[in-house]
GROMACS .gro file of C-alpha atoms in nm:
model
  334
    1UNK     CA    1  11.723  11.686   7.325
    2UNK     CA    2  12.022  11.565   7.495
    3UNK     CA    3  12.400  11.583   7.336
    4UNK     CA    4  12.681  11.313   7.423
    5UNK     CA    5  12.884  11.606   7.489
    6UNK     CA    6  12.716  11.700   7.779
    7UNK     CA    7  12.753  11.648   8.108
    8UNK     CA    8  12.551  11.417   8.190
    9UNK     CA    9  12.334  11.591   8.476
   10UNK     CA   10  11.977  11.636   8.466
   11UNK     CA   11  11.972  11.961   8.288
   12UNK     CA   12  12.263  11.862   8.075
   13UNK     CA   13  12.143  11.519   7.958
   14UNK     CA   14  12.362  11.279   7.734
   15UNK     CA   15  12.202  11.176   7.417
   16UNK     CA   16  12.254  10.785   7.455
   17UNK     CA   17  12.226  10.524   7.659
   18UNK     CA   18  12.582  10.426   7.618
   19UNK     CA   19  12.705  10.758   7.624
   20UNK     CA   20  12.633  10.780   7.968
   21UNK     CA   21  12.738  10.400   8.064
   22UNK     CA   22  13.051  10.489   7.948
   23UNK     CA   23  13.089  10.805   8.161
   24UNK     CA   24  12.942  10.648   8.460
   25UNK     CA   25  13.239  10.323   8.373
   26UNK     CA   26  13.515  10.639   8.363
   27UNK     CA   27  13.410  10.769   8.689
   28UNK     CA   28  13.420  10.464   8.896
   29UNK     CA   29  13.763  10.408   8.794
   30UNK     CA   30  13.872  10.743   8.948
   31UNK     CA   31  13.695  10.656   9.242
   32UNK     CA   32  13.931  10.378   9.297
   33UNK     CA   33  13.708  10.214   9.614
   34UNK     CA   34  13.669   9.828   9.629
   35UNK     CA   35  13.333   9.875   9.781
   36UNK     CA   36  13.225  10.101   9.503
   37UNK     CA   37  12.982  10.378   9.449
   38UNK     CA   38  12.637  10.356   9.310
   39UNK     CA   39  12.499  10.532   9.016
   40UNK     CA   40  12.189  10.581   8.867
   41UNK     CA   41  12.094  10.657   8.479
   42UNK     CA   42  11.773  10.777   8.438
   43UNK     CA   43  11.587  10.755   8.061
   44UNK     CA   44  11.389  11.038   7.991
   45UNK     CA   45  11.300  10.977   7.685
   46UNK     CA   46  10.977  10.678   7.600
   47UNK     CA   47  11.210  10.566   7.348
   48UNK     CA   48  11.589  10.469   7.207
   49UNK     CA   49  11.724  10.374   6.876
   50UNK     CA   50  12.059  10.336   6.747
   51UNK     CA   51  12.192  10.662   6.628
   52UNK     CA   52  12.367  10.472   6.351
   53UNK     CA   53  12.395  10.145   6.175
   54UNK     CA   54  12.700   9.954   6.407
   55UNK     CA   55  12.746   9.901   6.774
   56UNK     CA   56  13.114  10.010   6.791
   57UNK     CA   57  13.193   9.802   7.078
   58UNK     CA   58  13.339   9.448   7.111
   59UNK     CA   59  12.975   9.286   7.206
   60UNK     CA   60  12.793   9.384   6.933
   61UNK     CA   61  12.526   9.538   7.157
   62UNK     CA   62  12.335   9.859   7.163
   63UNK     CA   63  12.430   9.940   7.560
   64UNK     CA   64  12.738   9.740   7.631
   65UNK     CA   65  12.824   9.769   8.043
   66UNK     CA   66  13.107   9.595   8.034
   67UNK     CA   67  13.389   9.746   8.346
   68UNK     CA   68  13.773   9.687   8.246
   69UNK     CA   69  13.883   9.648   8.633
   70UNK     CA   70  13.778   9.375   8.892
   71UNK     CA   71  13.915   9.625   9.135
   72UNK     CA   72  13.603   9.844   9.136
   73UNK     CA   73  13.280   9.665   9.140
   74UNK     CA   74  13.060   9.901   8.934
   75UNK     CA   75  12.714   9.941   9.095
   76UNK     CA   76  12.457  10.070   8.874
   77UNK     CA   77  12.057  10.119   8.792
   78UNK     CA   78  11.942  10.214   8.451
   79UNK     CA   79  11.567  10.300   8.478
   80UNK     CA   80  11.294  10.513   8.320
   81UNK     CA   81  11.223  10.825   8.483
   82UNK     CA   82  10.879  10.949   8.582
   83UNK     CA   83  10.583  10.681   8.475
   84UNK     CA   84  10.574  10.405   8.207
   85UNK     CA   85  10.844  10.235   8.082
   86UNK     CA   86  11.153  10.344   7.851
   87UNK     CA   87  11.194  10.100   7.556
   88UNK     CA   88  11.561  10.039   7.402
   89UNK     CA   89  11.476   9.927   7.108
   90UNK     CA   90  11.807   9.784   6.891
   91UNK     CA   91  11.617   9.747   6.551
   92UNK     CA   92  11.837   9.470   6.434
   93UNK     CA   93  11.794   9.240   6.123
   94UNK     CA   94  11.909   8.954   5.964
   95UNK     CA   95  12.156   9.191   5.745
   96UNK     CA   96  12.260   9.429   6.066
   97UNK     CA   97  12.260   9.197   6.362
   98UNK     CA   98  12.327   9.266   6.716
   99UNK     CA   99  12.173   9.249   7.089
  100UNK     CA  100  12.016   9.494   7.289
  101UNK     CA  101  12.203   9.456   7.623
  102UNK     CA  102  12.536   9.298   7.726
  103UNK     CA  103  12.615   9.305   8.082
  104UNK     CA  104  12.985   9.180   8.183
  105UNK     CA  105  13.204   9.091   8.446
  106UNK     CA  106  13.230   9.316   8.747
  107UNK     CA  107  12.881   9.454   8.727
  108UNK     CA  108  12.605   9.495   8.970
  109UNK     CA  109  12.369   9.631   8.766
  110UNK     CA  110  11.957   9.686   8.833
  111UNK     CA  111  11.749   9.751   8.533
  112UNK     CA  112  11.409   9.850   8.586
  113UNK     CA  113  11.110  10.004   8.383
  114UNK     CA  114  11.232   9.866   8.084
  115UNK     CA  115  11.159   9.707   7.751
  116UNK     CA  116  11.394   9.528   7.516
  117UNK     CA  117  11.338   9.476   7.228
  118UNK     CA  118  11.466   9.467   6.863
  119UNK     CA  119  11.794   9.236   6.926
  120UNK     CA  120  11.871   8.962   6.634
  121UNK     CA  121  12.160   8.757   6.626
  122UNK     CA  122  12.255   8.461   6.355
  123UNK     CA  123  12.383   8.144   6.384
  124UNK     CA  124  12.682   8.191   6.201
  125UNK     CA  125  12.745   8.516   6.435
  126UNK     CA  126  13.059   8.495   6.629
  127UNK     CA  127  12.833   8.627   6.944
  128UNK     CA  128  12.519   8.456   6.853
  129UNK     CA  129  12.340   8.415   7.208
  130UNK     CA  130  12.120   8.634   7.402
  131UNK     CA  131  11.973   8.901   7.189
  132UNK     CA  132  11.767   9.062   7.407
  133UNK     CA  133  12.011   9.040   7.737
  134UNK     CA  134  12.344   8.853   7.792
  135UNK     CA  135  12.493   8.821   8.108
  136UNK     CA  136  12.825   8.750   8.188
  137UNK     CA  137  13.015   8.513   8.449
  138UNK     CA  138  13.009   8.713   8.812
  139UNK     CA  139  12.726   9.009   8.713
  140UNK     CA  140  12.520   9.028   8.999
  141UNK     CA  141  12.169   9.160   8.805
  142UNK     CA  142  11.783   9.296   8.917
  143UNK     CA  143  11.546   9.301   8.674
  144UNK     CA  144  11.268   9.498   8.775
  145UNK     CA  145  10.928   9.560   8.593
  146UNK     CA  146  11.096   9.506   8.265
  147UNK     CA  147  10.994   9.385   7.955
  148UNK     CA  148  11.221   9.145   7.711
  149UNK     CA  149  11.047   9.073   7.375
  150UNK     CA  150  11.042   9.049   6.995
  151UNK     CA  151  11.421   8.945   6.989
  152UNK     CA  152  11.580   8.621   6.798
  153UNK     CA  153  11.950   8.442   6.888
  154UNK     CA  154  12.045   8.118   6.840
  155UNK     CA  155  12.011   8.014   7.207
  156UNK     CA  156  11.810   8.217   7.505
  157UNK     CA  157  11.686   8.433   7.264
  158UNK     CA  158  11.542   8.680   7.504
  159UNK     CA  159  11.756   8.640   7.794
  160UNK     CA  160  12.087   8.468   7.806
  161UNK     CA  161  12.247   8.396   8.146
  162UNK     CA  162  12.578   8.223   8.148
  163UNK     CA  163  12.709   8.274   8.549
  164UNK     CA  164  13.045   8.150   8.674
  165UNK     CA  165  12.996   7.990   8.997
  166UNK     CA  166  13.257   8.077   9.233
  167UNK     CA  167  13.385   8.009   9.584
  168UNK     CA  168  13.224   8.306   9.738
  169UNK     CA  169  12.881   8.211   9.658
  170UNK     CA  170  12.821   8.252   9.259
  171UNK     CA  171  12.595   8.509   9.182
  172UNK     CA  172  12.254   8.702   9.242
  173UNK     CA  173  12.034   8.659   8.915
  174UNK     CA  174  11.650   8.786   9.002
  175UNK     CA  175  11.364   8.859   8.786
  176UNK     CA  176  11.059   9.035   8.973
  177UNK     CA  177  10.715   9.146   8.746
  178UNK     CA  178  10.913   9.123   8.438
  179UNK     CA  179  10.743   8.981   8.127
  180UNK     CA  180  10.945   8.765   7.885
  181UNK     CA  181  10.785   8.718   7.583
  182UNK     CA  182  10.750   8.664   7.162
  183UNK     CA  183  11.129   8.575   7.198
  184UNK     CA  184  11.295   8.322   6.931
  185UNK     CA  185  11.588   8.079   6.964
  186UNK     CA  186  11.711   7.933   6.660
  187UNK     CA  187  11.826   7.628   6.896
  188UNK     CA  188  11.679   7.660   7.276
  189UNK     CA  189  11.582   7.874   7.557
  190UNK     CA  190  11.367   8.100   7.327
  191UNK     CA  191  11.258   8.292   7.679
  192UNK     CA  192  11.596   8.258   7.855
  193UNK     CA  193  11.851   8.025   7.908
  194UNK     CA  194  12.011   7.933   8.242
  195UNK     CA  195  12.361   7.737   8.201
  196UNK     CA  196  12.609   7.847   8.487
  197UNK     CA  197  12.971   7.712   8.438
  198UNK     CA  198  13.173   7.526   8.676
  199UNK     CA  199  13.405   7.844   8.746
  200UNK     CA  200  13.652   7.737   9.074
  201UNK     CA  201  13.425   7.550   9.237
  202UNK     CA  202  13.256   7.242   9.068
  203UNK     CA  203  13.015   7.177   9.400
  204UNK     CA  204  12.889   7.564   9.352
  205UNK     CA  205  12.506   7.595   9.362
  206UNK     CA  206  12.384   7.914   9.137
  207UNK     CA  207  12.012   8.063   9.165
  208UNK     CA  208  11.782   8.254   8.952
  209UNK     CA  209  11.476   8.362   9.126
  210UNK     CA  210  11.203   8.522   8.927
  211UNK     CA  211  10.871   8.617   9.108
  212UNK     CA  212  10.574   8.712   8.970
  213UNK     CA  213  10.714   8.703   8.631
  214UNK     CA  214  10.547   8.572   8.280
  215UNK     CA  215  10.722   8.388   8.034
  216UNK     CA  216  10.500   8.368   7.698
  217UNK     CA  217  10.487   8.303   7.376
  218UNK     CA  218  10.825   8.195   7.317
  219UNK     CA  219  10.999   7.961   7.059
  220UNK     CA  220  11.252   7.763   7.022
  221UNK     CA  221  11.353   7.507   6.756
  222UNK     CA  222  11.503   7.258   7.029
  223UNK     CA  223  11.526   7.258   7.398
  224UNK     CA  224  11.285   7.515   7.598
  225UNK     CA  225  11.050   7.721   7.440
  226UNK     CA  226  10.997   7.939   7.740
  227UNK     CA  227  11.289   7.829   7.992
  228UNK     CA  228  11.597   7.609   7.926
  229UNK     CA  229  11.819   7.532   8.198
  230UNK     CA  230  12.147   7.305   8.186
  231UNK     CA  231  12.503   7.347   8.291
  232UNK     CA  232  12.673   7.271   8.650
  233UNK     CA  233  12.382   7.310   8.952
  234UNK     CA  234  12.154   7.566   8.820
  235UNK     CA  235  11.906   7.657   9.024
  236UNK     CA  236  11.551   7.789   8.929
  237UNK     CA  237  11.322   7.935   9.190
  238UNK     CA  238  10.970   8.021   9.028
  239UNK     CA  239  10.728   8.198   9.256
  240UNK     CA  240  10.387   8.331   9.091
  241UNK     CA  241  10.511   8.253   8.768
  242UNK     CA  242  10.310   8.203   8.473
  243UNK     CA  243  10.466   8.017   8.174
  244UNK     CA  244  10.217   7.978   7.904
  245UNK     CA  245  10.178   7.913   7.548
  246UNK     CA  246  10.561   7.865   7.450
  247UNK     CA  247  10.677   7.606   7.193
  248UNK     CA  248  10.925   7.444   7.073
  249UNK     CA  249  10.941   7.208   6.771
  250UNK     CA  250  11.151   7.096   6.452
  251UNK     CA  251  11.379   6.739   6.481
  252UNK     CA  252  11.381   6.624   6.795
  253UNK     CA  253  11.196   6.845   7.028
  254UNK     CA  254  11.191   6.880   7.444
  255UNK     CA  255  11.003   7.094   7.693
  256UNK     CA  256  10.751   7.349   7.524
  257UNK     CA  257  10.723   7.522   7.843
  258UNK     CA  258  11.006   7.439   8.058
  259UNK     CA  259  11.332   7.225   7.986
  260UNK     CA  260  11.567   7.101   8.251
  261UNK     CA  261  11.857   6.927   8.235
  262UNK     CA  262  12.034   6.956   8.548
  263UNK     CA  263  11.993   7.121   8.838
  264UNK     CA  264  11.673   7.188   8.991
  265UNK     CA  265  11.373   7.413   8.952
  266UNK     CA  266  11.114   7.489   9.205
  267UNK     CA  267  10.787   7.643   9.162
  268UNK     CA  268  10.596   7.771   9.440
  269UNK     CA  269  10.210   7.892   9.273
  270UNK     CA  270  10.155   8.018   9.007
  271UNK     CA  271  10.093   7.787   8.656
  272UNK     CA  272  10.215   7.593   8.303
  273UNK     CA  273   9.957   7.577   8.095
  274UNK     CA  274   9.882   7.598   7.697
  275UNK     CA  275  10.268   7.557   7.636
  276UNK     CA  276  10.355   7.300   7.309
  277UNK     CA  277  10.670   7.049   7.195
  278UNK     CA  278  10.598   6.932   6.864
  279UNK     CA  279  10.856   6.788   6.625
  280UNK     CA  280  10.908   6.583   6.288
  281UNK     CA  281  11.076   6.341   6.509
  282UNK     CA  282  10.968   6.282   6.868
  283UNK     CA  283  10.909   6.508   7.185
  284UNK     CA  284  10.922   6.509   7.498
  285UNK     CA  285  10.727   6.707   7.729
  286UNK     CA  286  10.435   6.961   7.608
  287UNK     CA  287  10.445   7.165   7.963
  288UNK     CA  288  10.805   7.032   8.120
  289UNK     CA  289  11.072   6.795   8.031
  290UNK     CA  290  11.277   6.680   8.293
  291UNK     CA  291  11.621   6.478   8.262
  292UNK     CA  292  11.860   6.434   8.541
  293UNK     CA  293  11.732   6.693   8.749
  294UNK     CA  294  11.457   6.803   9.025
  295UNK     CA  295  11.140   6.944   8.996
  296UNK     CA  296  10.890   7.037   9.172
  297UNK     CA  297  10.515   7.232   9.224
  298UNK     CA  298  10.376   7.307   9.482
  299UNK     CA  299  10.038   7.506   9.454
  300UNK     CA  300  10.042   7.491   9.074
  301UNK     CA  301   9.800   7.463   8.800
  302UNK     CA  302   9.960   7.281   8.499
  303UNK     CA  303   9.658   7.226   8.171
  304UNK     CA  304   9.634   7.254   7.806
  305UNK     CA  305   9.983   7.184   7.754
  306UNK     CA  306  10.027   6.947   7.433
  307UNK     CA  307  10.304   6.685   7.304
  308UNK     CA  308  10.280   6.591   6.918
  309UNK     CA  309  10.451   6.432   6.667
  310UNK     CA  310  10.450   6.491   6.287
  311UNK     CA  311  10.658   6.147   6.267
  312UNK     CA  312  10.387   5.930   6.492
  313UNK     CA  313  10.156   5.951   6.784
  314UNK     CA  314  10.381   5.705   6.913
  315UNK     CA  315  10.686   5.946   6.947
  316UNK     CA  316  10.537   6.197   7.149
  317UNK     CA  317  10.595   6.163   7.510
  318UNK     CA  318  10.429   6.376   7.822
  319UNK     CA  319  10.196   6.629   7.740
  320UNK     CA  320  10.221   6.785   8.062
  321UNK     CA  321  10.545   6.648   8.221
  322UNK     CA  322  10.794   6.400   8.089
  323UNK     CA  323  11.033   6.310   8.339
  324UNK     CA  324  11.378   6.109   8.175
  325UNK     CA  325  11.589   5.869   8.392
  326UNK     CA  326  11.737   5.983   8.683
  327UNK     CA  327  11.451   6.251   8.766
  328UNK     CA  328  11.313   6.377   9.048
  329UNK     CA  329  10.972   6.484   9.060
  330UNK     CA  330  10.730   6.611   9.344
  331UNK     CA  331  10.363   6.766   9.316
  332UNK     CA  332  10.185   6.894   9.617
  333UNK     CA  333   9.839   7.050   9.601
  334UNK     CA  334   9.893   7.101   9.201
   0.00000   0.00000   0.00000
């Protein structure tokens, strides 16, 4: 029952999510402090839909938090209020595209009690990653108890996270009991795809921690079915993590599960199993593919994972882990 020409306040709720970004985005610019102030939007509705056809904002996205000054840091939490979780729900299609989420520059943003869902974004879009959640060069962003499924982009179809690593330390990317699932990519990272840039310092080492998280069911056409992760010294930390029953497939297909191609990704517990790379070509890696990177398990289960070829049983490579040239992998009490 709320109206976008309310207040805002409790009793005088907004209507829309982005109603109330965008109020929230006018008053930290009158607060004019470099340290910022925090604010907190809280959804108390079970549900939101766009109240028309087109997002009217440069991103294409249904909530767009996207601060215009690197002068004030905008700190913010969106979460549901009372039990359960809220579900933004785009409701995108091939002939109305768009994502659910874009999170820009300048943000420190926490999201939590959330699901995403609905986001679809095509090739030939301008803006054709992350339909579910993109993040932008310095966000800092918590995911917390969220949900990111059913969305489609060409790459990291649920979750797209493009960081700029710079000389004060990059950013903060963390994912805690979130489940990432039934996401496509059109190309890779049909769960989420990690690829910081080199930003001003080349030598820059950028994390993203998720803990107790499930990626699952996932597809993508190339590179990662659950998790691709490329770019200048990414680094993955996976702790209690379950990736399971992802795929990718078509051409030439690599990493079902998990897909790394620099960096390094670490997984502490937790297990890869019933994950799947098959291709009309060859493929490389059921559970993991590995090229000129580091990984490692320690305390892992990884089963059931499955490399095929429609070409030849000779081009498929590593059901559970295929490890390229210049690889670096370590198993202890897996």
């Amino acid at each position: 029952n709320g109206d976008d020409s309310n207040l805002g306040t409790f009793f005088e709720p907004v209507k829309t999510i982005q109603q109330a970004v965008d109020k929230v985005i006018d008053m930290n610019v009158v607060t004019n402090s470099s340290e910022g102030k925090p604010y907190k939007i809280l959804l108390l509705s079970d549900i939101y839909t766009p109240s028309n056809n087109s997002f009217e904002n440069i991103n294409n996205a249904l909530v767009n938090i996207n601060p215009s000054s690197s002068e004030n840091p905008l700190y913010l939490t969106i979460s549901k209020c009372g039990d359960g979780n809220a579900t933004i729900d785009a409701k995108r299609t091939e002939d109305d595209t768009g994502r659910v989420m874009y999170i820009g520059e300048n943000a420190n943003v926490t999201l939590q009690n959330l699901i995403l869902t609905g986001g679809y974004l095509n090739d030939n879009n301008e803006q054709c990653d992350g339909a579910g959640l993109y993040i932008k060069n310095n966000a800092t962003v918590k995911i917390k108890n969220c949900e990111i499924s059913g969305n489609q982009a060409k790459d990291g179809g649920g979750l797209y996270l493009c960081p700029t690593a710079y000389d004060d330390g990059g950013n903060l990317l963390e994912l805690s009991n979130c489940t990432i699932s039934d996401n496509t990519a059109t190309s890779s990272g049909g769960g989420i795809l990690f690829c910081p840039n080199y930003g001003s310092n080349d030598e820059m080492i950028t994390t993203l921690n998720l803990t107790n998280c499930t990626i699952s069911s996932n597809t993508a056409t190339q590179n990662g079915g659950g998790i691709y992760s490329y770019g200048k010294n990414p680094n993955v930390i996976l702790d209690a993590c379950n990736i399971t029953n992802n795929k990718s497939y078509n051409g030439n297909a690599f990493g079902g599960g998990l897909c790394i191609e620099s960096g390094s990704v670490k997984m502490n517990s937790g297990s890869i199993s019933g994950n799947t790379c098959i291709s009309t070509g060859s493929s490389y890696g059921g559970g993991v593919y590995v090229s000129d990177g580091t990984f490692s398990m320690e305390g892992c289960t990884i089963s059931d994972n499955t490399a095929g070829s429609e070409a030849s049983v000779e081009n498929a490579y590593g059901g559970g882990i295929y490890g390229a040239s210049g690889t670096n992998i370590t198993m202890n009490d897996t």
